[in-house]
Amino acid sequence: MQGHTPRRRFGQNFLADPHYIRRIVAAIDPQPNDTLVEIGPGLGALTADLVARAGHLHAVEIDRDLAARLRERFDAAQLTLLEADALRFDFSRLAATLSAPLRIVGNLPYNISSPLLFHLAADTASLHDLHVMLQKEVVARMAAAPSTPDYGRLSVMLQAKFAIARLFIVPPGAFSPAPKVDSAVARLTPLGAQAPQIDDDALFARLVGAAFTQRRKTLRNALSACCTPDDLCAAGINPQARGENLSVEDFVRLANQVSRL
Ligand code: SAM
């Protein structure tokens, strides 16, 4: 690992298998004028191929030691390195500065994957697409259909904003050090004009969160703090149903109904 001791707190499992590096870069299919942004470039396993294909990319890395190594390896014409916490990084501002929606890529630190995806989903107008590698189970939850065990808050919140494609599985042996679980690569494409109109994003997020806090509760009980059974009926939703039975469109219709109260 070229003398770097992996830091668990930063979720450092570095890609080491050239076969999977090639497959991920092929799935991204970088083009010379793309505004590519890599989250967590680490030791540069993906970065090198991305630079070779796109010519230049931006990268957000929290680990100072890794940032110093990357600066030695890539020059400023190849890599604009932003030493920052991706959870706090203002991707909207970067897109505005570059006057182009961003193509975000990353073998993401698994310990912050959900909050990072929510952070990115807050402004989909700044995004062209996302290619992310995550724990296989998280990708299954992102892409799950209603009334299946994996369907939950993550599915609804992300599917309200993105089309989600599960691309392929990456086994633990492709990393150093090897994680305990399988990983999977996913492509998220903003729905743009096809996205359902959400009147109040904060209310939508609260309602979806409440519906899944206790999965076995009926919506009548789970949502008692935000709406009455009559409000549910007015939105065409059975108060005896559970959150897992509602489609993304059902959640949007309900949140918009409640926001008008
Ligand atoms: N992309 C490299 C690869 O595929 O080998 C490294 C992937 S490793 C799973 C995750 C990377 O994200 C590490 O480089 C880690 O330091 C970085 N990282 C962890 N938390 C971060 C954060 N909050 N913001 C930016 N980078 C972070």
Coordinates of C-alpha atoms and ligand atoms in Angstrom, one line a residue:
M1 CA 0.0 0.0 0.0
Q2 CA 2.9 2.3 -0.8
G3 CA 3.6 3.1 2.9
H4 CA 0.2 4.4 3.8
T5 CA -1.5 2.9 6.9
P6 CA -5.3 2.8 6.1
R7 CA -7.4 4.9 8.4
R8 CA -10.6 3.0 9.5
R9 CA -12.3 6.3 10.5
F10 CA -12.1 7.4 6.9
G11 CA -13.4 4.1 5.6
Q12 CA -10.1 3.5 3.7
N13 CA -10.4 0.3 1.6
F14 CA -8.4 1.0 -1.5
L15 CA -9.2 -0.6 -4.8
A16 CA -6.3 -2.8 -5.9
D17 CA -7.7 -5.0 -8.7
P18 CA -7.0 -3.6 -12.2
H19 CA -9.9 -5.6 -13.6
Y20 CA -12.5 -3.8 -11.4
I21 CA -10.8 -0.4 -11.8
R22 CA -11.2 -0.8 -15.6
R23 CA -14.8 -1.9 -15.3
I24 CA -15.7 1.1 -13.1
V25 CA -14.0 3.6 -15.4
A26 CA -15.6 2.0 -18.4
A27 CA -19.1 2.3 -16.7
I28 CA -18.3 6.0 -16.1
D29 CA -17.1 6.5 -19.7
P30 CA -15.3 9.8 -19.0
Q31 CA -15.1 12.2 -21.9
P32 CA -12.5 15.0 -22.4
N33 CA -14.9 17.9 -21.6
D34 CA -16.6 16.3 -18.6
T35 CA -16.6 18.1 -15.3
L36 CA -15.6 15.1 -13.2
V37 CA -15.4 15.2 -9.5
E38 CA -14.0 12.3 -7.5
I39 CA -15.0 11.9 -3.9
G40 CA -12.2 10.3 -1.8
P41 CA -9.5 9.7 -4.4
G42 CA -7.4 7.9 -1.8
L43 CA -4.2 6.5 -3.3
G44 CA -5.5 7.4 -6.8
A45 CA -6.6 4.0 -8.0
L46 CA -9.5 5.4 -10.0
T47 CA -8.0 8.9 -10.3
A48 CA -5.2 7.8 -12.7
D49 CA -7.5 6.3 -15.2
L50 CA -10.0 9.1 -14.9
V51 CA -7.3 11.7 -15.6
A52 CA -6.1 9.6 -18.5
R53 CA -9.5 9.6 -20.1
A54 CA -10.9 13.1 -19.1
G55 CA -7.6 15.0 -19.0
H56 CA -8.5 16.8 -15.8
L57 CA -10.7 16.2 -12.7
H58 CA -11.5 17.8 -9.4
A59 CA -11.3 15.6 -6.3
V60 CA -12.4 16.1 -2.7
E61 CA -10.2 14.2 -0.1
I62 CA -10.4 14.6 3.7
D63 CA -7.1 12.8 4.6
R64 CA -4.2 15.3 4.5
D65 CA -1.5 12.6 4.1
L66 CA -3.3 11.2 1.0
A67 CA -3.8 14.7 -0.3
A68 CA -0.1 15.4 -0.1
R69 CA 0.7 12.2 -2.0
L70 CA -1.8 13.0 -4.7
R71 CA -0.3 16.4 -5.2
E72 CA 3.1 14.8 -5.7
R73 CA 1.6 12.3 -8.2
F74 CA -0.6 14.6 -10.3
D75 CA 0.1 18.1 -11.5
A76 CA -2.4 21.0 -11.3
A77 CA -3.3 20.6 -15.0
Q78 CA -4.5 17.1 -14.2
L79 CA -6.0 17.3 -10.8
T80 CA -7.6 20.1 -8.8
L81 CA -7.4 18.7 -5.3
L82 CA -9.9 20.1 -2.7
E83 CA -8.9 19.1 0.8
A84 CA -12.3 19.0 2.4
D85 CA -15.0 16.9 4.1
A86 CA -17.3 15.9 1.3
L87 CA -20.2 16.0 3.7
R88 CA -19.8 19.7 4.1
F89 CA -18.5 20.5 0.7
D90 CA -20.6 22.9 -1.4
F91 CA -21.0 20.9 -4.7
S92 CA -23.6 23.4 -5.9
R93 CA -21.1 26.2 -5.7
L94 CA -18.5 24.2 -7.6
A95 CA -21.0 23.5 -10.4
A96 CA -21.8 27.2 -10.6
T97 CA -18.1 28.1 -10.7
L98 CA -17.5 25.6 -13.5
S99 CA -20.8 26.5 -15.2
A100 CA -21.6 22.9 -15.8
P101 CA -23.4 20.1 -13.9
L102 CA -21.0 17.7 -12.2
R103 CA -20.2 14.1 -12.9
I104 CA -19.5 12.7 -9.4
V105 CA -17.7 9.5 -9.0
G106 CA -16.4 7.7 -5.9
N107 CA -15.6 4.5 -4.1
L108 CA -17.3 6.1 -1.2
P109 CA -16.4 5.7 2.5
Y110 CA -19.1 3.3 3.6
N111 CA -19.5 4.8 7.1
I112 CA -20.9 8.0 5.6
S113 CA -22.6 6.7 2.5
S114 CA -26.2 7.6 3.3
P115 CA -25.6 11.1 4.6
L116 CA -23.3 11.8 1.7
L117 CA -26.0 10.7 -0.8
F118 CA -28.6 12.8 1.0
H119 CA -26.2 15.8 0.8
L120 CA -25.7 15.3 -3.0
A121 CA -29.5 14.7 -3.5
A122 CA -30.2 18.2 -2.0
D123 CA -29.3 19.9 -5.3
T124 CA -29.7 17.6 -8.3
A125 CA -29.7 20.5 -10.7
S126 CA -26.0 20.7 -10.1
L127 CA -25.4 17.1 -11.1
H128 CA -25.1 15.4 -14.4
D129 CA -24.8 11.9 -12.9
L130 CA -23.2 9.9 -10.0
H131 CA -21.3 6.7 -10.1
V132 CA -20.7 5.3 -6.7
M133 CA -19.4 2.2 -5.1
L134 CA -21.0 1.2 -1.9
Q135 CA -21.8 -1.7 0.3
K136 CA -23.9 -4.1 -1.8
E137 CA -26.8 -4.0 0.7
V138 CA -26.9 -0.2 0.6
V139 CA -27.2 -0.3 -3.2
A140 CA -30.0 -2.9 -2.9
R141 CA -31.8 -0.5 -0.5
M142 CA -31.3 2.5 -2.8
A143 CA -32.9 0.6 -5.8
A144 CA -35.6 -1.4 -3.9
A145 CA -39.2 -1.5 -5.1
P146 CA -42.2 -0.9 -2.7
S147 CA -43.4 -3.9 -0.6
T148 CA -40.0 -5.6 -0.6
P149 CA -37.8 -6.0 2.5
D150 CA -35.1 -3.6 1.3
Y151 CA -37.5 -0.7 0.5
G152 CA -37.2 2.1 3.0
R153 CA -36.2 5.7 3.6
L154 CA -33.1 5.6 1.4
S155 CA -35.1 4.1 -1.5
V156 CA -37.9 6.8 -1.4
M157 CA -35.6 9.8 -0.8
L158 CA -33.2 8.8 -3.6
Q159 CA -35.8 7.5 -6.1
A160 CA -37.7 10.8 -5.8
K161 CA -34.7 12.5 -7.4
F162 CA -32.8 9.9 -9.4
A163 CA -33.1 7.0 -11.7
I164 CA -31.0 4.3 -10.1
A165 CA -29.2 1.5 -11.9
R166 CA -27.3 -1.3 -10.2
L167 CA -24.3 -2.1 -12.4
F168 CA -22.2 -4.9 -10.9
I169 CA -20.8 -6.4 -7.7
V170 CA -17.2 -6.0 -6.6
P171 CA -15.9 -8.7 -4.2
P172 CA -13.9 -8.0 -1.1
G173 CA -10.7 -9.3 -2.7
A174 CA -10.6 -6.4 -5.1
F175 CA -9.6 -4.1 -2.2
S176 CA -6.7 -3.6 0.2
P177 CA -7.4 -4.0 3.0
A178 CA -10.4 -6.3 2.1
P179 CA -13.7 -5.2 3.6
K180 CA -15.9 -7.9 5.2
V181 CA -18.7 -7.3 2.7
D182 CA -19.4 -7.3 -1.0
S183 CA -19.6 -3.9 -2.7
A184 CA -21.7 -2.8 -5.7
V185 CA -21.4 0.0 -8.3
A186 CA -24.5 2.1 -9.0
R187 CA -25.3 4.9 -11.4
L188 CA -27.7 7.6 -10.3
T189 CA -29.1 9.9 -13.0
P190 CA -31.1 13.0 -11.9
L191 CA -34.8 12.7 -13.1
G192 CA -34.7 16.3 -14.2
A193 CA -38.1 17.3 -15.7
Q194 CA -39.4 13.8 -14.9
A195 CA -38.9 14.3 -11.2
P196 CA -42.1 14.5 -9.1
Q197 CA -42.8 18.0 -7.9
I198 CA -42.2 18.1 -4.2
D199 CA -43.6 21.3 -2.7
D200 CA -41.6 21.2 0.6
D201 CA -38.5 19.1 0.6
A202 CA -38.0 19.3 4.4
L203 CA -41.6 18.2 5.1
F204 CA -41.2 15.3 2.5
A205 CA -38.0 14.1 4.3
R206 CA -39.7 14.3 7.7
L207 CA -42.7 12.4 6.6
V208 CA -40.7 9.7 4.8
G209 CA -38.5 9.4 7.9
A210 CA -41.5 9.0 10.2
A211 CA -43.2 6.4 8.0
F212 CA -40.2 4.1 8.3
T213 CA -39.0 4.7 11.9
Q214 CA -41.1 1.7 13.0
R215 CA -41.7 -0.3 9.9
R216 CA -44.5 -2.4 11.4
K217 CA -46.6 0.6 12.4
T218 CA -49.6 1.6 10.2
L219 CA -49.4 5.0 8.6
R220 CA -52.2 6.1 10.8
N221 CA -50.0 5.6 13.9
A222 CA -46.6 6.3 12.4
L223 CA -47.6 9.7 11.0
S224 CA -49.9 10.8 13.8
A225 CA -47.6 13.8 14.6
C226 CA -47.9 15.2 11.0
C227 CA -51.4 14.2 9.7
T228 CA -54.8 12.8 10.5
P229 CA -56.3 9.6 9.0
D230 CA -58.6 12.0 7.0
D231 CA -55.5 13.7 5.5
L232 CA -54.3 10.3 4.5
C233 CA -57.6 9.4 2.9
A234 CA -57.7 12.8 1.1
A235 CA -54.4 11.9 -0.5
G236 CA -55.8 8.6 -1.6
I237 CA -53.9 6.6 1.0
N238 CA -55.3 3.9 3.2
P239 CA -54.4 4.8 6.9
Q240 CA -54.0 1.1 7.7
A241 CA -51.3 0.7 5.1
R242 CA -47.6 0.7 6.1
G243 CA -44.8 3.0 4.7
E244 CA -43.3 0.0 2.9
N245 CA -46.5 -0.3 0.8
L246 CA -46.4 3.3 -0.5
S247 CA -44.8 4.2 -3.9
V248 CA -42.6 7.2 -4.2
E249 CA -45.5 9.0 -5.9
D250 CA -47.8 8.2 -3.0
F251 CA -45.3 9.8 -0.6
V252 CA -45.0 12.9 -2.8
R253 CA -48.8 13.2 -3.1
L254 CA -49.2 12.9 0.7
A255 CA -46.4 15.3 1.5
N256 CA -47.9 17.9 -0.9
Q257 CA -51.3 17.4 0.6
V258 CA -50.0 17.9 4.1
S259 CA -48.0 21.0 3.1
R260 CA -51.2 22.6 1.9
L261 CA -52.8 22.2 5.4
Ligands
SAM1 N1 -10.9 6.0 -4.3 C1 -9.9 5.3 -3.6 C2 -9.9 3.8 -4.1 O1 -10.9 3.5 -4.8 O2 -9.0 3.1 -3.8 C3 -10.2 5.3 -2.1 C4 -11.5 4.8 -1.6 S1 -11.7 4.6 0.1 C5 -13.0 3.5 0.2 C6 -12.5 6.2 0.6 C7 -11.7 7.4 0.4 O3 -12.6 8.5 0.9 C8 -10.5 7.6 1.2 O4 -9.5 8.2 0.5 C9 -10.8 8.5 2.4 O5 -9.7 9.2 3.0 C10 -11.8 9.4 1.7 N2 -12.8 10.0 2.7 C11 -13.3 9.5 3.8 N3 -14.2 10.3 4.4 C12 -14.3 11.4 3.6 C13 -15.0 12.7 3.6 N4 -15.8 12.9 4.6 N5 -14.7 13.6 2.6 C14 -13.8 13.3 1.6 N6 -13.1 12.2 1.5 C15 -13.3 11.2 2.5

